[in-house]
Amino acid sequence: MTSTMFAYSKRILESVSFDPNLFRKELKKALKSLLPYEIEQLRDWLLSFTEEKPELRCCLIYVNP
């Protein structure tokens, strides 16, 4: 179930990546439903995903300790 939630969260974030505000909102929602180790995975994924989308890099503050 949780790995499905992680995959679902990534899929949603990819689909809303055209709008930084919507991306931020969906990221906050995802962080509430993921387990701590999944949040670490999401952080790693976000680092690579936002390399080509600098407008989304500001959202990294939500996943950094």
CSV table of C-alpha atoms in Angstrom, one decimal:
chain,number,residue,atom,x,y,z
A,1,MET,CA,0.0,0.0,0.0
A,2,THR,CA,2.6,2.5,1.0
A,3,SER,CA,4.8,1.9,-2.1
A,4,THR,CA,1.7,2.5,-4.1
A,5,MET,CA,1.1,5.7,-2.3
A,6,PHE,CA,4.7,6.8,-3.1
A,7,ALA,CA,4.3,5.9,-6.8
A,8,TYR,CA,0.9,7.7,-6.8
A,9,SER,CA,2.5,10.8,-5.2
A,10,LYS,CA,5.3,10.9,-7.8
A,11,ARG,CA,2.7,10.5,-10.6
A,12,ILE,CA,0.6,13.4,-9.3
A,13,LEU,CA,3.7,15.6,-8.8
A,14,GLU,CA,4.9,14.9,-12.4
A,15,SER,CA,1.4,15.8,-13.7
A,16,VAL,CA,1.2,19.1,-11.9
A,17,SER,CA,4.8,20.2,-12.5
A,18,PHE,CA,3.7,22.8,-15.0
A,19,ASP,CA,2.5,25.0,-12.1
A,20,PRO,CA,4.8,25.7,-9.2
A,21,ASN,CA,2.0,26.7,-6.8
A,22,LEU,CA,0.0,23.5,-7.6
A,23,PHE,CA,3.2,21.5,-7.3
A,24,ARG,CA,3.9,22.9,-3.8
A,25,LYS,CA,0.3,22.2,-2.7
A,26,GLU,CA,0.5,18.5,-3.9
A,27,LEU,CA,3.9,18.1,-2.4
A,28,LYS,CA,2.6,19.2,1.0
A,29,LYS,CA,-0.3,16.7,0.7
A,30,ALA,CA,2.1,13.9,-0.3
A,31,LEU,CA,4.4,14.6,2.7
A,32,LYS,CA,1.4,14.1,5.1
A,33,SER,CA,0.6,10.6,3.7
A,34,LEU,CA,4.1,9.1,3.2
A,35,LEU,CA,6.2,7.3,5.7
A,36,PRO,CA,9.6,8.8,6.8
A,37,TYR,CA,11.7,6.5,4.6
A,38,GLU,CA,9.4,7.3,1.6
A,39,ILE,CA,9.9,11.0,2.3
A,40,GLU,CA,13.7,10.4,1.9
A,41,GLN,CA,13.0,8.6,-1.4
A,42,LEU,CA,10.8,11.5,-2.4
A,43,ARG,CA,13.6,14.0,-1.5
A,44,ASP,CA,16.0,12.0,-3.7
A,45,TRP,CA,13.5,11.9,-6.6
A,46,LEU,CA,12.8,15.6,-6.3
A,47,LEU,CA,16.5,16.5,-6.5
A,48,SER,CA,16.8,14.8,-9.8
A,49,PHE,CA,13.4,15.8,-11.1
A,50,THR,CA,13.9,19.5,-10.4
A,51,GLU,CA,17.3,19.6,-12.1
A,52,GLU,CA,15.6,20.4,-15.4
A,53,LYS,CA,12.8,22.4,-13.7
A,54,PRO,CA,14.5,25.2,-11.8
A,55,GLU,CA,11.1,26.9,-11.1
A,56,LEU,CA,10.3,24.0,-8.8
A,57,ARG,CA,13.5,24.0,-6.8
A,58,CYS,CA,12.0,26.3,-4.2
A,59,CYS,CA,9.8,23.3,-3.1
A,60,LEU,CA,12.8,21.4,-1.9
A,61,ILE,CA,12.6,23.4,1.4
A,62,TYR,CA,9.6,21.2,2.3
A,63,VAL,CA,11.6,18.0,2.2
A,64,ASN,CA,15.0,19.1,3.6
A,65,PRO,CA,15.5,18.7,7.3
